[in-house]
């Protein structure tokens, strides 16, 4: 996000394997696709929803794509970069012709609702200077809804099917704009979907079984993907940007080439036809257009042939693209700037809060403030499932919640903490602690693990030791929750609920008002499966090792080629 133009946001494309709802996919293919991760005819087509037409709008009719992969990590800056470029064009919009062209660019942008969920997202907490963070969800759609996308996507049996959100990256811009953190979620992550209501009124009830996360796009559009992220992470999402296959290619061409590195010759295609078709010689090569799309979608040929390797390759591409744009050597030509602006606005579907070039530009200016060395890419820590979901992944207990918590608390993933605001002081309880009734339940279960034994009783004992003599255990409700939370039903009990939080060291941001409870209810979540004090972020830790963090300044990063795909 620097240089004369700044930032270009082009999410990394890759796989588009379709989620076969309820079906088990074997071997390498099982890692979460209903369509094979890369290419040609190598993919097993999963069940495509009947809502293909109605959701096509969320996927982009002429291409702005990106497709599946396990856990995307670095789509953040692209978004920023291209936005900056669009802004540069805005500056040219002087006079009647310029205004008309500006309006033309605005008309290119596709818009959708921000969230289709029925839960209101919590407000950001401001820091001591009154600043608030900014969270953008980047979505890569694997839609095969246009000739351009069908040509790039292959797998004819998937043409016209319901698009999948095969790339999902959350960009977190810190409140003081000093750092940027990215979390990629593997497309084959299994979770419960929230209730979503499509723009046309169709209601998709909350799922009662585990569903692959990339199916969220087929439940009304990108707003359901936003609602799914909020349900899992508790992180407020301010905006989303979605792109498809053809969009990635047009953006890559407009940028003019991004250097990438492999440690051996690579040819991503096996005897069964599986692979992206990427072919590069050992060393560094500048790629663009369709070759860039191949890089971003390559699964067979990188590391262990899974989405994890593909995610790492995407992160490397994103970091390299940011560095190239910040050099300012490729986008000084007004004609190139206009080409990039045209490609960017035509490639994106955004929420209605980003519906003009000016708004995109303003957003890009915010991201431009972050130095490359303070950009950290990461993947949601995960573990493989068992049984019918053995080829899919689940959030890793402890590590995943730590990553989500750091973002919620605006803690830099690189460990370089900014000055932190003083803890909020809770309101005075309306009653002495000995008179405050608290119902404690064990919500430590995850999709991969059962509830940790005795956690509700142990936390209730902590409260009793702190003077809350009316703390008791609710043994009838053991529904799992990712994050420990305290609910209260009415304003007169807010102070009491905050007193409970203070006694246990739980952040006040995790105290919420809810009509689902009749009194103060504490759910011990998967983030507190161990005995002891609540594991609050101290503001100095780094992202868990299992998140595979990559720094934006790492110019020596080189993808490891799988020996079975070299030549």
PDB file of C-alpha atoms in Angstrom, residues 64-355:
ATOM      1  CA  UNK A  64     -13.223 -11.801  -9.955  1.00  0.00           C
ATOM      2  CA  UNK A  65     -12.275 -15.035  -8.597  1.00  0.00           C
ATOM      3  CA  UNK A  66     -10.453 -17.100  -6.252  1.00  0.00           C
ATOM      4  CA  UNK A  67     -11.156 -20.493  -5.258  1.00  0.00           C
ATOM      5  CA  UNK A  68     -10.749 -22.907  -2.510  1.00  0.00           C
ATOM      6  CA  UNK A  69      -7.903 -23.768  -0.418  1.00  0.00           C
ATOM      7  CA  UNK A  70      -7.402 -24.858   3.054  1.00  0.00           C
ATOM      8  CA  UNK A  71      -6.515 -21.857   4.927  1.00  0.00           C
ATOM      9  CA  UNK A  72      -5.889 -18.700   3.049  1.00  0.00           C
ATOM     10  CA  UNK A  73      -3.625 -16.248   4.650  1.00  0.00           C
ATOM     11  CA  UNK A  74      -2.657 -13.180   2.841  1.00  0.00           C
ATOM     12  CA  UNK A  75      -5.327 -11.701   0.655  1.00  0.00           C
ATOM     13  CA  UNK A  76      -5.281  -8.542   2.659  1.00  0.00           C
ATOM     14  CA  UNK A  77      -2.923  -6.307   0.872  1.00  0.00           C
ATOM     15  CA  UNK A  78      -4.098  -7.023  -2.504  1.00  0.00           C
ATOM     16  CA  UNK A  79      -7.322  -5.503  -1.580  1.00  0.00           C
ATOM     17  CA  UNK A  80      -5.518  -2.526  -0.353  1.00  0.00           C
ATOM     18  CA  UNK A  81      -3.264  -2.164  -3.317  1.00  0.00           C
ATOM     19  CA  UNK A  82      -5.844  -2.248  -5.949  1.00  0.00           C
ATOM     20  CA  UNK A  83      -7.928   0.183  -3.989  1.00  0.00           C
ATOM     21  CA  UNK A  84      -5.059   2.629  -3.953  1.00  0.00           C
ATOM     22  CA  UNK A  85      -4.717   2.295  -7.680  1.00  0.00           C
ATOM     23  CA  UNK A  86      -8.387   2.981  -8.114  1.00  0.00           C
ATOM     24  CA  UNK A  87      -7.868   6.089  -6.084  1.00  0.00           C
ATOM     25  CA  UNK A  88      -5.163   7.278  -8.362  1.00  0.00           C
ATOM     26  CA  UNK A  89      -7.671   7.140 -11.166  1.00  0.00           C
ATOM     27  CA  UNK A  90     -10.075   9.109  -9.043  1.00  0.00           C
ATOM     28  CA  UNK A  91      -7.510  11.899  -8.931  1.00  0.00           C
ATOM     29  CA  UNK A  92      -7.627  11.999 -12.717  1.00  0.00           C
ATOM     30  CA  UNK A  93     -11.387  12.473 -12.565  1.00  0.00           C
ATOM     31  CA  UNK A  94     -11.378  16.230 -13.060  1.00  0.00           C
ATOM     32  CA  UNK A  95     -13.810  17.876 -15.434  1.00  0.00           C
ATOM     33  CA  UNK A  96     -16.904  16.410 -17.061  1.00  0.00           C
ATOM     34  CA  UNK A  97     -15.209  13.490 -18.764  1.00  0.00           C
ATOM     35  CA  UNK A  98     -13.398  12.582 -15.577  1.00  0.00           C
ATOM     36  CA  UNK A  99     -16.644  12.640 -13.618  1.00  0.00           C
ATOM     37  CA  UNK A 100     -18.356  10.427 -16.160  1.00  0.00           C
ATOM     38  CA  UNK A 101     -15.491   7.957 -15.998  1.00  0.00           C
ATOM     39  CA  UNK A 102     -15.649   8.001 -12.202  1.00  0.00           C
ATOM     40  CA  UNK A 103     -19.357   7.206 -12.374  1.00  0.00           C
ATOM     41  CA  UNK A 104     -18.558   4.441 -14.855  1.00  0.00           C
ATOM     42  CA  UNK A 105     -16.146   2.881 -12.379  1.00  0.00           C
ATOM     43  CA  UNK A 106     -18.746   3.136  -9.619  1.00  0.00           C
ATOM     44  CA  UNK A 107     -21.191   1.348 -11.907  1.00  0.00           C
ATOM     45  CA  UNK A 108     -18.729  -1.528 -12.342  1.00  0.00           C
ATOM     46  CA  UNK A 109     -18.797  -2.385  -8.639  1.00  0.00           C
ATOM     47  CA  UNK A 110     -21.204  -5.140  -7.574  1.00  0.00           C
ATOM     48  CA  UNK A 111     -22.803  -4.764  -4.119  1.00  0.00           C
ATOM     49  CA  UNK A 112     -24.353  -7.182  -1.609  1.00  0.00           C
ATOM     50  CA  UNK A 113     -25.562  -7.041   2.004  1.00  0.00           C
ATOM     51  CA  UNK A 114     -22.798  -7.154   4.624  1.00  0.00           C
ATOM     52  CA  UNK A 115     -24.341  -9.880   6.774  1.00  0.00           C
ATOM     53  CA  UNK A 116     -27.294 -12.206   6.334  1.00  0.00           C
ATOM     54  CA  UNK A 117     -27.134 -13.584   9.872  1.00  0.00           C
ATOM     55  CA  UNK A 118     -29.660 -12.856  12.597  1.00  0.00           C
ATOM     56  CA  UNK A 119     -27.069 -11.887  15.211  1.00  0.00           C
ATOM     57  CA  UNK A 120     -26.016  -8.278  15.563  1.00  0.00           C
ATOM     58  CA  UNK A 121     -22.235  -7.953  15.536  1.00  0.00           C
ATOM     59  CA  UNK A 122     -20.671  -6.393  18.623  1.00  0.00           C
ATOM     60  CA  UNK A 123     -19.213  -2.905  18.295  1.00  0.00           C
ATOM     61  CA  UNK A 124     -15.456  -2.356  18.271  1.00  0.00           C
ATOM     62  CA  UNK A 125     -13.776  -1.281  21.490  1.00  0.00           C
ATOM     63  CA  UNK A 126     -11.820   1.947  21.048  1.00  0.00           C
ATOM     64  CA  UNK A 127      -8.255   2.265  22.285  1.00  0.00           C
ATOM     65  CA  UNK A 128      -7.040   5.028  24.616  1.00  0.00           C
ATOM     66  CA  UNK A 129      -6.828   7.442  21.673  1.00  0.00           C
ATOM     67  CA  UNK A 130     -10.383   6.724  20.627  1.00  0.00           C
ATOM     68  CA  UNK A 131      -9.288   4.718  17.566  1.00  0.00           C
ATOM     69  CA  UNK A 132     -10.977   1.506  16.451  1.00  0.00           C
ATOM     70  CA  UNK A 133      -9.676  -1.399  14.339  1.00  0.00           C
ATOM     71  CA  UNK A 134     -10.977  -2.331  10.899  1.00  0.00           C
ATOM     72  CA  UNK A 135     -11.747  -5.887   9.722  1.00  0.00           C
ATOM     73  CA  UNK A 136     -12.231  -6.835   6.063  1.00  0.00           C
ATOM     74  CA  UNK A 137     -13.196 -10.343   4.923  1.00  0.00           C
ATOM     75  CA  UNK A 138     -11.763 -11.328   1.529  1.00  0.00           C
ATOM     76  CA  UNK A 139     -13.742 -14.021  -0.258  1.00  0.00           C
ATOM     77  CA  UNK A 140     -12.637 -15.982  -3.314  1.00  0.00           C
ATOM     78  CA  UNK A 141     -15.573 -17.459  -5.232  1.00  0.00           C
ATOM     79  CA  UNK A 142     -15.106 -20.494  -7.457  1.00  0.00           C
ATOM     80  CA  UNK A 143     -18.159 -19.602  -9.556  1.00  0.00           C
ATOM     81  CA  UNK A 144     -18.373 -21.171 -13.026  1.00  0.00           C
ATOM     82  CA  UNK A 145     -21.055 -18.742 -14.129  1.00  0.00           C
ATOM     83  CA  UNK A 146     -19.413 -17.067 -17.107  1.00  0.00           C
ATOM     84  CA  UNK A 147     -17.471 -18.248 -20.135  1.00  0.00           C
ATOM     85  CA  UNK A 148     -14.312 -16.703 -18.706  1.00  0.00           C
ATOM     86  CA  UNK A 149     -14.708 -18.504 -15.359  1.00  0.00           C
ATOM     87  CA  UNK A 150     -15.625 -21.778 -17.056  1.00  0.00           C
ATOM     88  CA  UNK A 151     -12.536 -21.601 -19.240  1.00  0.00           C
ATOM     89  CA  UNK A 152     -10.333 -20.953 -16.231  1.00  0.00           C
ATOM     90  CA  UNK A 153     -12.100 -23.319 -13.841  1.00  0.00           C
ATOM     91  CA  UNK A 154     -12.386 -26.449 -15.933  1.00  0.00           C
ATOM     92  CA  UNK A 155     -14.484 -29.294 -14.481  1.00  0.00           C
ATOM     93  CA  UNK A 156     -17.460 -28.981 -16.857  1.00  0.00           C
ATOM     94  CA  UNK A 157     -19.735 -30.872 -14.495  1.00  0.00           C
ATOM     95  CA  UNK A 158     -19.521 -27.903 -12.122  1.00  0.00           C
ATOM     96  CA  UNK A 159     -20.574 -25.242 -14.643  1.00  0.00           C
ATOM     97  CA  UNK A 160     -23.498 -23.189 -13.407  1.00  0.00           C
ATOM     98  CA  UNK A 161     -23.434 -24.725  -9.957  1.00  0.00           C
ATOM     99  CA  UNK A 162     -23.773 -22.893  -6.662  1.00  0.00           C
ATOM    100  CA  UNK A 163     -20.495 -21.034  -5.998  1.00  0.00           C
ATOM    101  CA  UNK A 164     -18.338 -21.905  -3.010  1.00  0.00           C
ATOM    102  CA  UNK A 165     -16.357 -19.493  -0.816  1.00  0.00           C
ATOM    103  CA  UNK A 166     -13.146 -21.414  -1.385  1.00  0.00           C
ATOM    104  CA  UNK A 167     -10.863 -18.607  -0.231  1.00  0.00           C
ATOM    105  CA  UNK A 168     -11.580 -16.788   3.027  1.00  0.00           C
ATOM    106  CA  UNK A 169      -9.114 -14.331   4.548  1.00  0.00           C
ATOM    107  CA  UNK A 170      -9.771 -11.879   7.355  1.00  0.00           C
ATOM    108  CA  UNK A 171      -7.682  -8.694   7.232  1.00  0.00           C
ATOM    109  CA  UNK A 172      -7.356  -6.959  10.583  1.00  0.00           C
ATOM    110  CA  UNK A 173      -6.051  -3.382  10.504  1.00  0.00           C
ATOM    111  CA  UNK A 174      -5.061  -2.341  14.012  1.00  0.00           C
ATOM    112  CA  UNK A 175      -6.770   0.594  15.694  1.00  0.00           C
ATOM    113  CA  UNK A 176      -3.590   2.692  15.578  1.00  0.00           C
ATOM    114  CA  UNK A 177      -2.892   1.571  11.979  1.00  0.00           C
ATOM    115  CA  UNK A 178       0.561   0.344  12.966  1.00  0.00           C
ATOM    116  CA  UNK A 179       0.114  -3.279  11.887  1.00  0.00           C
ATOM    117  CA  UNK A 180      -1.949  -5.605   9.743  1.00  0.00           C
ATOM    118  CA  UNK A 181      -2.849  -9.209  10.576  1.00  0.00           C
ATOM    119  CA  UNK A 182      -4.386 -11.765   8.212  1.00  0.00           C
ATOM    120  CA  UNK A 183      -6.123 -15.016   9.167  1.00  0.00           C
ATOM    121  CA  UNK A 184      -6.924 -17.531   6.446  1.00  0.00           C
ATOM    122  CA  UNK A 185      -9.530 -20.180   7.140  1.00  0.00           C
ATOM    123  CA  UNK A 186      -9.120 -23.544   5.366  1.00  0.00           C
ATOM    124  CA  UNK A 187     -11.988 -24.020   2.949  1.00  0.00           C
ATOM    125  CA  UNK A 188     -12.570 -27.530   4.314  1.00  0.00           C
ATOM    126  CA  UNK A 189     -13.067 -26.342   7.899  1.00  0.00           C
ATOM    127  CA  UNK A 190     -16.072 -28.082   9.430  1.00  0.00           C
ATOM    128  CA  UNK A 191     -18.403 -25.982  11.564  1.00  0.00           C
ATOM    129  CA  UNK A 192     -22.035 -25.184  12.312  1.00  0.00           C
ATOM    130  CA  UNK A 193     -23.620 -22.650   9.972  1.00  0.00           C
ATOM    131  CA  UNK A 194     -25.735 -19.843  11.444  1.00  0.00           C
ATOM    132  CA  UNK A 195     -29.213 -18.979  10.231  1.00  0.00           C
ATOM    133  CA  UNK A 196     -29.004 -16.817   7.094  1.00  0.00           C
ATOM    134  CA  UNK A 197     -31.754 -14.934   5.281  1.00  0.00           C
ATOM    135  CA  UNK A 198     -31.029 -14.290   1.606  1.00  0.00           C
ATOM    136  CA  UNK A 199     -31.793 -10.898   0.011  1.00  0.00           C
ATOM    137  CA  UNK A 200     -34.764 -12.476  -1.782  1.00  0.00           C
ATOM    138  CA  UNK A 201     -36.230 -13.580   1.541  1.00  0.00           C
ATOM    139  CA  UNK A 202     -35.306 -17.265   1.435  1.00  0.00           C
ATOM    140  CA  UNK A 203     -34.345 -18.501   4.899  1.00  0.00           C
ATOM    141  CA  UNK A 204     -31.531 -20.987   5.467  1.00  0.00           C
ATOM    142  CA  UNK A 205     -31.924 -22.386   8.990  1.00  0.00           C
ATOM    143  CA  UNK A 206     -28.909 -22.893  11.230  1.00  0.00           C
ATOM    144  CA  UNK A 207     -27.249 -26.215  10.458  1.00  0.00           C
ATOM    145  CA  UNK A 208     -27.660 -29.054  12.910  1.00  0.00           C
ATOM    146  CA  UNK A 209     -24.647 -30.923  11.563  1.00  0.00           C
ATOM    147  CA  UNK A 210     -21.091 -29.937  10.728  1.00  0.00           C
ATOM    148  CA  UNK A 211     -20.881 -28.229   7.343  1.00  0.00           C
ATOM    149  CA  UNK A 212     -17.835 -27.287   5.294  1.00  0.00           C
ATOM    150  CA  UNK A 213     -17.204 -23.554   5.601  1.00  0.00           C
ATOM    151  CA  UNK A 214     -17.056 -22.838   1.879  1.00  0.00           C
ATOM    152  CA  UNK A 215     -20.735 -23.796   1.562  1.00  0.00           C
ATOM    153  CA  UNK A 216     -21.643 -20.529   3.291  1.00  0.00           C
ATOM    154  CA  UNK A 217     -21.669 -18.640  -0.015  1.00  0.00           C
ATOM    155  CA  UNK A 218     -24.495 -20.848  -1.263  1.00  0.00           C
ATOM    156  CA  UNK A 219     -26.714 -19.838   1.668  1.00  0.00           C
ATOM    157  CA  UNK A 220     -27.737 -16.457   0.319  1.00  0.00           C
ATOM    158  CA  UNK A 221     -24.437 -14.928  -0.756  1.00  0.00           C
ATOM    159  CA  UNK A 222     -21.285 -13.433   0.813  1.00  0.00           C
ATOM    160  CA  UNK A 223     -23.288 -12.025   3.722  1.00  0.00           C
ATOM    161  CA  UNK A 224     -23.703 -15.574   5.022  1.00  0.00           C
ATOM    162  CA  UNK A 225     -19.943 -16.107   4.837  1.00  0.00           C
ATOM    163  CA  UNK A 226     -19.569 -12.993   7.008  1.00  0.00           C
ATOM    164  CA  UNK A 227     -22.180 -14.303   9.476  1.00  0.00           C
ATOM    165  CA  UNK A 228     -20.386 -17.671   9.642  1.00  0.00           C
ATOM    166  CA  UNK A 229     -17.072 -16.002  10.493  1.00  0.00           C
ATOM    167  CA  UNK A 230     -18.675 -13.945  13.225  1.00  0.00           C
ATOM    168  CA  UNK A 231     -20.392 -17.012  14.669  1.00  0.00           C
ATOM    169  CA  UNK A 232     -17.071 -18.855  14.924  1.00  0.00           C
ATOM    170  CA  UNK A 233     -14.675 -16.081  15.919  1.00  0.00           C
ATOM    171  CA  UNK A 234     -16.684 -13.334  17.624  1.00  0.00           C
ATOM    172  CA  UNK A 235     -14.715 -10.840  15.509  1.00  0.00           C
ATOM    173  CA  UNK A 236     -16.716  -7.918  14.159  1.00  0.00           C
ATOM    174  CA  UNK A 237     -16.428  -7.701  10.371  1.00  0.00           C
ATOM    175  CA  UNK A 238     -16.770  -4.227   8.882  1.00  0.00           C
ATOM    176  CA  UNK A 239     -16.629  -5.016   5.167  1.00  0.00           C
ATOM    177  CA  UNK A 240     -16.158  -7.820   2.667  1.00  0.00           C
ATOM    178  CA  UNK A 241     -14.680  -8.030  -0.831  1.00  0.00           C
ATOM    179  CA  UNK A 242     -15.277 -10.949  -3.171  1.00  0.00           C
ATOM    180  CA  UNK A 243     -13.486 -11.877  -6.383  1.00  0.00           C
ATOM    181  CA  UNK A 244     -13.667 -14.814  -8.832  1.00  0.00           C
ATOM    182  CA  UNK A 245     -11.331 -16.629 -11.267  1.00  0.00           C
ATOM    183  CA  UNK A 246     -11.540 -14.159 -14.137  1.00  0.00           C
ATOM    184  CA  UNK A 247     -11.147 -11.274 -11.712  1.00  0.00           C
ATOM    185  CA  UNK A 248      -7.861 -12.667 -10.454  1.00  0.00           C
ATOM    186  CA  UNK A 249      -6.524 -12.957 -13.998  1.00  0.00           C
ATOM    187  CA  UNK A 250      -7.576  -9.444 -15.004  1.00  0.00           C
ATOM    188  CA  UNK A 251      -6.069  -7.987 -11.840  1.00  0.00           C
ATOM    189  CA  UNK A 252      -2.826  -9.914 -12.281  1.00  0.00           C
ATOM    190  CA  UNK A 253      -2.529  -8.648 -15.861  1.00  0.00           C
ATOM    191  CA  UNK A 254      -3.189  -5.072 -14.775  1.00  0.00           C
ATOM    192  CA  UNK A 255      -0.509  -5.257 -12.080  1.00  0.00           C
ATOM    193  CA  UNK A 256       1.994  -6.452 -14.654  1.00  0.00           C
ATOM    194  CA  UNK A 257       3.780  -9.334 -12.941  1.00  0.00           C
ATOM    195  CA  UNK A 258       4.628 -10.593  -9.449  1.00  0.00           C
ATOM    196  CA  UNK A 259       7.906 -12.422  -8.635  1.00  0.00           C
ATOM    197  CA  UNK A 260       7.499 -15.895  -7.088  1.00  0.00           C
ATOM    198  CA  UNK A 261      10.082 -18.539  -6.198  1.00  0.00           C
ATOM    199  CA  UNK A 262      10.203 -22.360  -6.253  1.00  0.00           C
ATOM    200  CA  UNK A 263      13.073 -24.502  -4.950  1.00  0.00           C
ATOM    201  CA  UNK A 264      12.886 -26.917  -7.916  1.00  0.00           C
ATOM    202  CA  UNK A 265      11.315 -27.184 -11.359  1.00  0.00           C
ATOM    203  CA  UNK A 266       7.569 -27.738 -10.960  1.00  0.00           C
ATOM    204  CA  UNK A 267       4.867 -29.146 -13.240  1.00  0.00           C
ATOM    205  CA  UNK A 268       1.513 -29.285 -11.462  1.00  0.00           C
ATOM    206  CA  UNK A 269      -0.199 -32.087 -13.365  1.00  0.00           C
ATOM    207  CA  UNK A 270      -0.231 -35.821 -12.690  1.00  0.00           C
ATOM    208  CA  UNK A 271      -1.219 -38.873 -14.714  1.00  0.00           C
ATOM    209  CA  UNK A 272      -4.830 -38.514 -13.578  1.00  0.00           C
ATOM    210  CA  UNK A 273      -4.990 -34.957 -14.830  1.00  0.00           C
ATOM    211  CA  UNK A 274      -4.996 -33.456 -11.354  1.00  0.00           C
ATOM    212  CA  UNK A 275      -3.182 -30.185 -10.942  1.00  0.00           C
ATOM    213  CA  UNK A 276      -3.341 -26.520 -11.870  1.00  0.00           C
ATOM    214  CA  UNK A 277      -1.093 -26.812 -14.926  1.00  0.00           C
ATOM    215  CA  UNK A 278       1.529 -24.511 -13.397  1.00  0.00           C
ATOM    216  CA  UNK A 279       4.975 -25.070 -14.896  1.00  0.00           C
ATOM    217  CA  UNK A 280       7.992 -23.100 -13.692  1.00  0.00           C
ATOM    218  CA  UNK A 281      11.739 -23.509 -13.568  1.00  0.00           C
ATOM    219  CA  UNK A 282      13.635 -23.473 -10.297  1.00  0.00           C
ATOM    220  CA  UNK A 283      14.279 -19.998  -8.933  1.00  0.00           C
ATOM    221  CA  UNK A 284      12.355 -16.737  -9.250  1.00  0.00           C
ATOM    222  CA  UNK A 285       9.898 -15.990 -12.057  1.00  0.00           C
ATOM    223  CA  UNK A 286       7.601 -13.012 -12.579  1.00  0.00           C
ATOM    224  CA  UNK A 287       4.091 -14.314 -13.198  1.00  0.00           C
ATOM    225  CA  UNK A 288       0.862 -12.631 -14.265  1.00  0.00           C
ATOM    226  CA  UNK A 289      -2.505 -13.373 -15.841  1.00  0.00           C
ATOM    227  CA  UNK A 290      -3.523 -17.014 -16.079  1.00  0.00           C
ATOM    228  CA  UNK A 291      -0.141 -18.153 -14.783  1.00  0.00           C
ATOM    229  CA  UNK A 292      -0.753 -16.153 -11.602  1.00  0.00           C
ATOM    230  CA  UNK A 293      -4.116 -17.880 -11.219  1.00  0.00           C
ATOM    231  CA  UNK A 294      -2.394 -21.251 -11.632  1.00  0.00           C
ATOM    232  CA  UNK A 295       0.074 -20.366  -8.882  1.00  0.00           C
ATOM    233  CA  UNK A 296      -2.684 -19.319  -6.524  1.00  0.00           C
ATOM    234  CA  UNK A 297      -4.665 -22.495  -7.192  1.00  0.00           C
ATOM    235  CA  UNK A 298      -1.811 -24.983  -7.111  1.00  0.00           C
ATOM    236  CA  UNK A 299      -2.265 -27.784  -4.613  1.00  0.00           C
ATOM    237  CA  UNK A 300      -0.644 -30.723  -6.379  1.00  0.00           C
ATOM    238  CA  UNK A 301       3.044 -29.908  -6.505  1.00  0.00           C
ATOM    239  CA  UNK A 302       3.576 -27.751  -3.425  1.00  0.00           C
ATOM    240  CA  UNK A 303       4.864 -29.373  -0.215  1.00  0.00           C
ATOM    241  CA  UNK A 304       2.506 -32.221   0.800  1.00  0.00           C
ATOM    242  CA  UNK A 305      -0.103 -31.655  -1.937  1.00  0.00           C
ATOM    243  CA  UNK A 306      -2.671 -30.254   0.513  1.00  0.00           C
ATOM    244  CA  UNK A 307      -4.400 -26.924   0.950  1.00  0.00           C
ATOM    245  CA  UNK A 308      -1.854 -25.979   3.602  1.00  0.00           C
ATOM    246  CA  UNK A 309       0.874 -25.748   0.988  1.00  0.00           C
ATOM    247  CA  UNK A 310      -1.399 -23.885  -1.352  1.00  0.00           C
ATOM    248  CA  UNK A 311      -2.222 -21.370   1.378  1.00  0.00           C
ATOM    249  CA  UNK A 312       1.474 -20.744   1.948  1.00  0.00           C
ATOM    250  CA  UNK A 313       1.990 -20.147  -1.774  1.00  0.00           C
ATOM    251  CA  UNK A 314      -0.863 -17.672  -1.779  1.00  0.00           C
ATOM    252  CA  UNK A 315       0.680 -15.806   1.129  1.00  0.00           C
ATOM    253  CA  UNK A 316       4.016 -15.593  -0.646  1.00  0.00           C
ATOM    254  CA  UNK A 317       2.304 -14.219  -3.732  1.00  0.00           C
ATOM    255  CA  UNK A 318       0.418 -11.626  -1.722  1.00  0.00           C
ATOM    256  CA  UNK A 319       3.517 -10.434   0.105  1.00  0.00           C
ATOM    257  CA  UNK A 320       5.450 -10.202  -3.142  1.00  0.00           C
ATOM    258  CA  UNK A 321       2.645  -8.301  -4.828  1.00  0.00           C
ATOM    259  CA  UNK A 322       2.556  -5.765  -2.020  1.00  0.00           C
ATOM    260  CA  UNK A 323       6.299  -5.236  -2.259  1.00  0.00           C
ATOM    261  CA  UNK A 324       6.084  -4.774  -6.022  1.00  0.00           C
ATOM    262  CA  UNK A 325       3.298  -2.227  -5.791  1.00  0.00           C
ATOM    263  CA  UNK A 326       5.108  -0.311  -3.090  1.00  0.00           C
ATOM    264  CA  UNK A 327       8.166   0.016  -5.274  1.00  0.00           C
ATOM    265  CA  UNK A 328       5.996   2.254  -7.443  1.00  0.00           C
ATOM    266  CA  UNK A 329       7.785   1.212 -10.618  1.00  0.00           C
ATOM    267  CA  UNK A 330       4.892  -0.406 -12.450  1.00  0.00           C
ATOM    268  CA  UNK A 331       1.970   1.924 -11.907  1.00  0.00           C
ATOM    269  CA  UNK A 332       3.334   5.369 -12.687  1.00  0.00           C
ATOM    270  CA  UNK A 333       1.809   5.316 -16.179  1.00  0.00           C
ATOM    271  CA  UNK A 334      -1.732   6.827 -16.116  1.00  0.00           C
ATOM    272  CA  UNK A 335      -2.864   4.314 -18.732  1.00  0.00           C
ATOM    273  CA  UNK A 336      -1.759   1.422 -16.516  1.00  0.00           C
ATOM    274  CA  UNK A 337      -3.484   3.005 -13.567  1.00  0.00           C
ATOM    275  CA  UNK A 338      -6.705   3.244 -15.524  1.00  0.00           C
ATOM    276  CA  UNK A 339      -6.402  -0.373 -16.608  1.00  0.00           C
ATOM    277  CA  UNK A 340      -5.968  -1.433 -13.001  1.00  0.00           C
ATOM    278  CA  UNK A 341      -8.888   0.710 -11.872  1.00  0.00           C
ATOM    279  CA  UNK A 342     -11.079  -0.799 -14.564  1.00  0.00           C
ATOM    280  CA  UNK A 343     -10.016  -4.341 -13.690  1.00  0.00           C
ATOM    281  CA  UNK A 344     -10.395  -3.818  -9.960  1.00  0.00           C
ATOM    282  CA  UNK A 345     -13.853  -2.281 -10.006  1.00  0.00           C
ATOM    283  CA  UNK A 346     -15.108  -4.807 -12.535  1.00  0.00           C
ATOM    284  CA  UNK A 347     -13.659  -7.750 -10.600  1.00  0.00           C
ATOM    285  CA  UNK A 348     -15.113  -7.041  -7.167  1.00  0.00           C
ATOM    286  CA  UNK A 349     -18.320  -7.629  -5.308  1.00  0.00           C
ATOM    287  CA  UNK A 350     -18.369  -5.642  -2.060  1.00  0.00           C
ATOM    288  CA  UNK A 351     -20.732  -4.822   0.764  1.00  0.00           C
ATOM    289  CA  UNK A 352     -22.901  -1.743   0.406  1.00  0.00           C
ATOM    290  CA  UNK A 353     -20.610   0.232   2.690  1.00  0.00           C
ATOM    291  CA  UNK A 354     -17.881   0.099   0.001  1.00  0.00           C
ATOM    292  CA  UNK A 355     -20.056   0.900  -2.997  1.00  0.00           C
TER     293      UNK A 355
END
